[in-house]
Coordinates of C-alpha atoms in Angstrom, one line a residue:
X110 CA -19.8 -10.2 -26.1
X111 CA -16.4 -10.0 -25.0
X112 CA -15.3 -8.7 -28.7
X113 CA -19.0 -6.0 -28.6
X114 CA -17.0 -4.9 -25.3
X115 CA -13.8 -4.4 -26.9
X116 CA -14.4 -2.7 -30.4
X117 CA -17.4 -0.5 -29.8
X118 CA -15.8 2.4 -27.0
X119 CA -13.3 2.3 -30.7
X120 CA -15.4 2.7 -32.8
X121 CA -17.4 5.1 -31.6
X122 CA -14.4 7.6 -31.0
X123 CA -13.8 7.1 -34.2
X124 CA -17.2 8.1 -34.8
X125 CA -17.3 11.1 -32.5
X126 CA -13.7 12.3 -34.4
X127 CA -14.8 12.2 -38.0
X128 CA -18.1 13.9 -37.1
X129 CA -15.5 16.5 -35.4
X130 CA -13.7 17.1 -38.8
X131 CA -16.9 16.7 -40.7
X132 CA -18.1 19.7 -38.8
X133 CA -15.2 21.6 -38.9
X134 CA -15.0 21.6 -42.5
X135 CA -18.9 22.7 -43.3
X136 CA -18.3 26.1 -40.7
X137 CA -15.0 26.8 -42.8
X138 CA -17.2 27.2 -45.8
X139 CA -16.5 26.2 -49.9
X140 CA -12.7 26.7 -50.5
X141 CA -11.9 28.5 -52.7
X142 CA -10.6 27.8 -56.5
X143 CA -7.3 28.8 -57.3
X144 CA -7.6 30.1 -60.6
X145 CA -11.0 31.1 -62.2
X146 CA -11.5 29.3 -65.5
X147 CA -11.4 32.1 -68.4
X148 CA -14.9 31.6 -69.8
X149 CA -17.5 33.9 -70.1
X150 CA -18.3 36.5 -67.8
X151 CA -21.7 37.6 -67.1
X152 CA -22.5 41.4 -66.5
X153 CA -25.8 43.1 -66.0
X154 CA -26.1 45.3 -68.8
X155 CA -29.3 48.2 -68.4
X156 CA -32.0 48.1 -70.8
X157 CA -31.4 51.2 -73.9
X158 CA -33.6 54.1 -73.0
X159 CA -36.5 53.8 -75.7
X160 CA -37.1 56.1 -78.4
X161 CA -40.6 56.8 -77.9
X162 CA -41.2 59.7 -75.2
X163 CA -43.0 58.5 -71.9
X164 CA -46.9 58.9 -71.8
X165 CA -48.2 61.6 -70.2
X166 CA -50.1 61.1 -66.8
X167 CA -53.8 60.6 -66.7
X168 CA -55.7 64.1 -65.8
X169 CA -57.4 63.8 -62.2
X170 CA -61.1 63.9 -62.5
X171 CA -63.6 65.0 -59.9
X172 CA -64.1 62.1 -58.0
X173 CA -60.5 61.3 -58.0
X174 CA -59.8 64.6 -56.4
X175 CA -62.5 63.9 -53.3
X176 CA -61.6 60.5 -52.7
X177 CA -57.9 61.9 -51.9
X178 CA -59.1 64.5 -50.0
X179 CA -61.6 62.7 -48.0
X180 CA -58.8 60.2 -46.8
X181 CA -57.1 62.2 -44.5
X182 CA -60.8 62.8 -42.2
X183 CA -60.9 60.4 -39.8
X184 CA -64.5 59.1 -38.5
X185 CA -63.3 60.8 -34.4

């Protein structure tokens, strides 16, 4: 008991410590590297504009043209 006593209030400041520095060290985030390694480098490239010419839209119909209209009535 007498040796429980003497090496656990030690132990545990230890403990509390490298918990401390543990914590400390995830809020400071990744460091960073010092030189990047020369490998390849990744850009985004857009996609070539395509040779064929865009579609043209679909011609409103009758229906298409009531439906739009009746959505701005409300049932007041």
């Amino acid at each position: 008991m007498l040796a429980v006593a003497l090496l656990l209030p030690p132990l545990l400041l230890c403990g509390v410590l490298a918990l401390g520095r543990y914590e400390e060290r995830l809020l400071r985030g990744p460091a960073p590297q010092p030189h990047a390694p020369a490998g390849r480098h990744l850009r985004a490239v857009p996609d070539l504009p395509s040779s064929e010419p865009p579609a043209p839209p679909p011609e409103e119909t009758q229906a298409d043209r009531r439906t739009v209209a009746g959505r701005g009535r409300h049932a007041a």
